């Protein structure tokens, strides 16, 4: 699939089937995520994989945005490992984790799966339920699965501001 086609076809899928995601597809998503560029190549992120009955139950305690998934990826930033811009002290760990999350989101679509970038989750509660995440900034949660046959983009998906509002030439 051409990148422009991938970008145009991807949408936030909020209806996932109970069909299990193959281990090979999960491994491919994780491998693609690992290729993501990061500032100074410091790779200050972690990806937590949540699957299985107990893990999914815990995820569902922190967000209503599970959309029927039985597999979740949680993208986190490790601030201590982030490159810091000397001019203003800006730490890029969260930016780098967001780049990884974008690669994850697009690879999910490229593999014929569905997901949506979930930011609506109770991060403090998630950190309590999964203590291994406690020291990280939690950036994004991705419920992953096969799209239901009647899944479709939200009407908001098609609303785009004009380029003139978004792009400024210097």
mmCIF file of C-alpha atoms in Angstrom:
data_model
loop_
_atom_site.group_PDB
_atom_site.id
_atom_site.type_symbol
_atom_site.label_atom_id
_atom_site.label_comp_id
_atom_site.label_asym_id
_atom_site.label_seq_id
_atom_site.Cartn_x
_atom_site.Cartn_y
_atom_site.Cartn_z
ATOM 1 C CA UNK A 1 0.000 0.000 0.000
ATOM 2 C CA UNK A 2 1.307 3.436 -0.909
ATOM 3 C CA UNK A 3 1.819 5.754 2.049
ATOM 4 C CA UNK A 4 -0.677 8.346 0.779
ATOM 5 C CA UNK A 5 -3.294 5.610 0.396
ATOM 6 C CA UNK A 6 -2.530 4.330 3.918
ATOM 7 C CA UNK A 7 -2.853 7.837 5.371
ATOM 8 C CA UNK A 8 -6.145 8.449 3.555
ATOM 9 C CA UNK A 9 -7.681 5.062 4.424
ATOM 10 C CA UNK A 10 -6.732 4.961 8.124
ATOM 11 C CA UNK A 11 -9.453 5.993 10.510
ATOM 12 C CA UNK A 12 -10.162 5.648 14.213
ATOM 13 C CA UNK A 13 -11.936 2.309 14.359
ATOM 14 C CA UNK A 14 -14.273 2.015 17.326
ATOM 15 C CA UNK A 15 -15.777 -1.407 16.517
ATOM 16 C CA UNK A 16 -13.408 -4.347 16.809
ATOM 17 C CA UNK A 17 -14.318 -8.009 16.469
ATOM 18 C CA UNK A 18 -13.382 -10.734 18.923
ATOM 19 C CA UNK A 19 -11.184 -12.425 16.298
ATOM 20 C CA UNK A 20 -7.720 -12.834 17.874
ATOM 21 C CA UNK A 21 -4.790 -10.909 16.428
ATOM 22 C CA UNK A 22 -2.056 -13.250 15.249
ATOM 23 C CA UNK A 23 1.239 -13.193 17.165
ATOM 24 C CA UNK A 24 3.083 -12.501 13.899
ATOM 25 C CA UNK A 25 1.085 -9.309 13.328
ATOM 26 C CA UNK A 26 1.787 -8.095 16.865
ATOM 27 C CA UNK A 27 5.497 -8.800 16.371
ATOM 28 C CA UNK A 28 5.440 -6.869 13.077
ATOM 29 C CA UNK A 29 3.810 -3.861 14.759
ATOM 30 C CA UNK A 30 6.446 -3.930 17.510
ATOM 31 C CA UNK A 31 9.266 -4.289 14.976
ATOM 32 C CA UNK A 32 8.002 -1.300 13.005
ATOM 33 C CA UNK A 33 7.686 0.727 16.210
ATOM 34 C CA UNK A 34 11.317 -0.047 16.989
ATOM 35 C CA UNK A 35 12.322 1.591 13.684
ATOM 36 C CA UNK A 36 10.784 4.923 14.702
ATOM 37 C CA UNK A 37 13.133 7.897 14.676
ATOM 38 C CA UNK A 38 13.873 9.546 18.010
ATOM 39 C CA UNK A 39 15.908 12.599 18.967
ATOM 40 C CA UNK A 40 19.602 11.702 19.106
ATOM 41 C CA UNK A 41 18.411 8.084 18.646
ATOM 42 C CA UNK A 42 18.013 7.866 22.429
ATOM 43 C CA UNK A 43 14.829 5.731 22.120
ATOM 44 C CA UNK A 44 13.288 6.992 25.386
ATOM 45 C CA UNK A 45 10.062 5.003 25.131
ATOM 46 C CA UNK A 46 8.563 1.756 26.267
ATOM 47 C CA UNK A 47 5.737 -0.249 24.762
ATOM 48 C CA UNK A 48 3.623 -2.266 27.168
ATOM 49 C CA UNK A 49 1.585 -5.110 25.672
ATOM 50 C CA UNK A 50 -1.647 -5.962 27.477
ATOM 51 C CA UNK A 51 -3.499 -9.106 26.511
ATOM 52 C CA UNK A 52 -5.174 -11.915 28.363
ATOM 53 C CA UNK A 53 -8.265 -11.773 30.506
ATOM 54 C CA UNK A 54 -6.787 -10.103 33.594
ATOM 55 C CA UNK A 55 -4.812 -7.445 31.717
ATOM 56 C CA UNK A 56 -7.798 -6.548 29.523
ATOM 57 C CA UNK A 57 -10.041 -6.326 32.590
ATOM 58 C CA UNK A 58 -7.577 -3.881 34.176
ATOM 59 C CA UNK A 59 -7.423 -1.768 31.007
ATOM 60 C CA UNK A 60 -11.232 -1.616 30.938
ATOM 61 C CA UNK A 61 -11.166 -0.275 34.510
ATOM 62 C CA UNK A 62 -9.237 2.777 33.281
ATOM 63 C CA UNK A 63 -11.110 3.669 30.084
ATOM 64 C CA UNK A 64 -14.433 3.046 28.373
ATOM 65 C CA UNK A 65 -12.547 3.189 25.057
ATOM 66 C CA UNK A 66 -11.716 -0.501 24.649
ATOM 67 C CA UNK A 67 -13.964 -0.931 21.558
ATOM 68 C CA UNK A 68 -14.085 -4.705 22.019
ATOM 69 C CA UNK A 69 -10.324 -5.265 21.792
ATOM 70 C CA UNK A 70 -8.521 -8.096 23.539
ATOM 71 C CA UNK A 71 -5.074 -6.668 22.747
ATOM 72 C CA UNK A 72 -3.738 -3.267 23.778
ATOM 73 C CA UNK A 73 -0.474 -1.419 23.334
ATOM 74 C CA UNK A 74 0.409 1.296 25.820
ATOM 75 C CA UNK A 75 3.064 3.740 24.633
ATOM 76 C CA UNK A 76 5.079 5.443 27.361
ATOM 77 C CA UNK A 77 7.896 7.976 27.571
ATOM 78 C CA UNK A 78 10.982 7.626 29.780
ATOM 79 C CA UNK A 79 11.795 11.248 30.612
ATOM 80 C CA UNK A 80 15.200 10.392 32.132
ATOM 81 C CA UNK A 81 16.323 9.004 28.762
ATOM 82 C CA UNK A 82 15.033 11.845 26.585
ATOM 83 C CA UNK A 83 17.334 14.123 24.608
ATOM 84 C CA UNK A 84 17.232 17.674 25.942
ATOM 85 C CA UNK A 85 17.564 20.662 23.626
ATOM 86 C CA UNK A 86 20.275 22.898 25.110
ATOM 87 C CA UNK A 87 18.705 26.198 24.045
ATOM 88 C CA UNK A 88 15.538 25.899 26.123
ATOM 89 C CA UNK A 89 15.784 22.662 28.112
ATOM 90 C CA UNK A 90 12.987 20.984 26.113
ATOM 91 C CA UNK A 91 12.945 17.240 26.837
ATOM 92 C CA UNK A 92 11.943 15.251 23.737
ATOM 93 C CA UNK A 93 10.945 11.961 25.406
ATOM 94 C CA UNK A 94 7.218 12.568 24.988
ATOM 95 C CA UNK A 95 7.691 13.775 21.402
ATOM 96 C CA UNK A 96 9.671 10.632 20.631
ATOM 97 C CA UNK A 97 7.006 8.421 22.216
ATOM 98 C CA UNK A 98 4.373 10.180 20.083
ATOM 99 C CA UNK A 99 6.430 9.432 16.963
ATOM 100 C CA UNK A 100 6.517 5.771 17.995
ATOM 101 C CA UNK A 101 2.763 5.875 18.594
ATOM 102 C CA UNK A 102 2.233 7.249 15.075
ATOM 103 C CA UNK A 103 4.270 4.402 13.610
ATOM 104 C CA UNK A 104 2.227 1.931 15.672
ATOM 105 C CA UNK A 105 -1.054 3.463 14.507
ATOM 106 C CA UNK A 106 -0.101 3.331 10.828
ATOM 107 C CA UNK A 107 1.388 -0.177 11.011
ATOM 108 C CA UNK A 108 -1.841 -1.470 12.570
ATOM 109 C CA UNK A 109 -3.775 -0.182 9.554
ATOM 110 C CA UNK A 110 -1.185 -1.459 7.073
ATOM 111 C CA UNK A 111 -1.581 -4.958 8.532
ATOM 112 C CA UNK A 112 -5.348 -4.941 7.963
ATOM 113 C CA UNK A 113 -6.251 -4.298 11.600
ATOM 114 C CA UNK A 114 -8.153 -1.525 13.296
ATOM 115 C CA UNK A 115 -7.444 0.746 16.232
ATOM 116 C CA UNK A 116 -7.698 4.271 17.495
ATOM 117 C CA UNK A 117 -5.286 6.468 19.429
ATOM 118 C CA UNK A 118 -6.849 6.575 22.889
ATOM 119 C CA UNK A 119 -5.832 9.417 25.179
ATOM 120 C CA UNK A 120 -8.916 9.121 27.385
ATOM 121 C CA UNK A 121 -7.674 6.833 30.137
ATOM 122 C CA UNK A 122 -7.057 7.227 33.858
ATOM 123 C CA UNK A 123 -3.238 7.251 33.873
ATOM 124 C CA UNK A 124 -2.824 7.295 37.686
ATOM 125 C CA UNK A 125 -5.154 4.296 38.029
ATOM 126 C CA UNK A 126 -3.429 2.505 35.153
ATOM 127 C CA UNK A 127 -0.083 2.981 36.898
ATOM 128 C CA UNK A 128 -1.519 1.450 40.084
ATOM 129 C CA UNK A 129 -3.010 -1.517 38.241
ATOM 130 C CA UNK A 130 0.207 -2.062 36.259
ATOM 131 C CA UNK A 131 3.049 -1.047 38.631
ATOM 132 C CA UNK A 132 5.653 -1.662 35.908
ATOM 133 C CA UNK A 133 4.341 1.505 34.186
ATOM 134 C CA UNK A 134 4.569 3.726 37.287
ATOM 135 C CA UNK A 135 7.784 5.568 36.376
ATOM 136 C CA UNK A 136 6.729 6.503 32.846
ATOM 137 C CA UNK A 137 4.668 9.222 31.185
ATOM 138 C CA UNK A 138 1.773 7.357 29.580
ATOM 139 C CA UNK A 139 1.206 8.782 26.097
ATOM 140 C CA UNK A 140 -1.262 6.623 24.169
ATOM 141 C CA UNK A 141 -3.304 3.467 24.425
ATOM 142 C CA UNK A 142 -4.113 1.449 21.305
ATOM 143 C CA UNK A 143 -6.913 -1.136 21.387
ATOM 144 C CA UNK A 144 -6.083 -3.472 18.489
ATOM 145 C CA UNK A 145 -8.236 -5.936 16.594
ATOM 146 C CA UNK A 146 -9.908 -6.784 13.343
ATOM 147 C CA UNK A 147 -12.500 -4.248 12.242
ATOM 148 C CA UNK A 148 -16.122 -5.315 12.500
ATOM 149 C CA UNK A 149 -17.824 -5.538 9.104
ATOM 150 C CA UNK A 150 -20.032 -2.537 9.915
ATOM 151 C CA UNK A 151 -17.202 -0.391 11.335
ATOM 152 C CA UNK A 152 -16.872 2.995 9.711
ATOM 153 C CA UNK A 153 -15.193 6.330 10.334
ATOM 154 C CA UNK A 154 -16.856 8.917 12.536
ATOM 155 C CA UNK A 155 -18.323 11.849 10.578
ATOM 156 C CA UNK A 156 -15.674 14.021 12.269
ATOM 157 C CA UNK A 157 -12.988 12.004 10.470
ATOM 158 C CA UNK A 158 -13.813 13.770 7.221
ATOM 159 C CA UNK A 159 -13.687 17.291 8.640
ATOM 160 C CA UNK A 160 -10.365 18.925 7.819
ATOM 161 C CA UNK A 161 -9.409 22.538 8.166
ATOM 162 C CA UNK A 162 -8.136 24.184 4.978
ATOM 163 C CA UNK A 163 -4.376 24.086 4.395
ATOM 164 C CA UNK A 164 -4.335 27.890 4.434
ATOM 165 C CA UNK A 165 -5.274 27.783 8.133
ATOM 166 C CA UNK A 166 -2.733 25.116 9.006
ATOM 167 C CA UNK A 167 0.314 25.971 6.921
ATOM 168 C CA UNK A 168 2.233 29.244 7.112
ATOM 169 C CA UNK A 169 5.111 29.970 4.780
ATOM 170 C CA UNK A 170 8.000 31.866 6.328
#
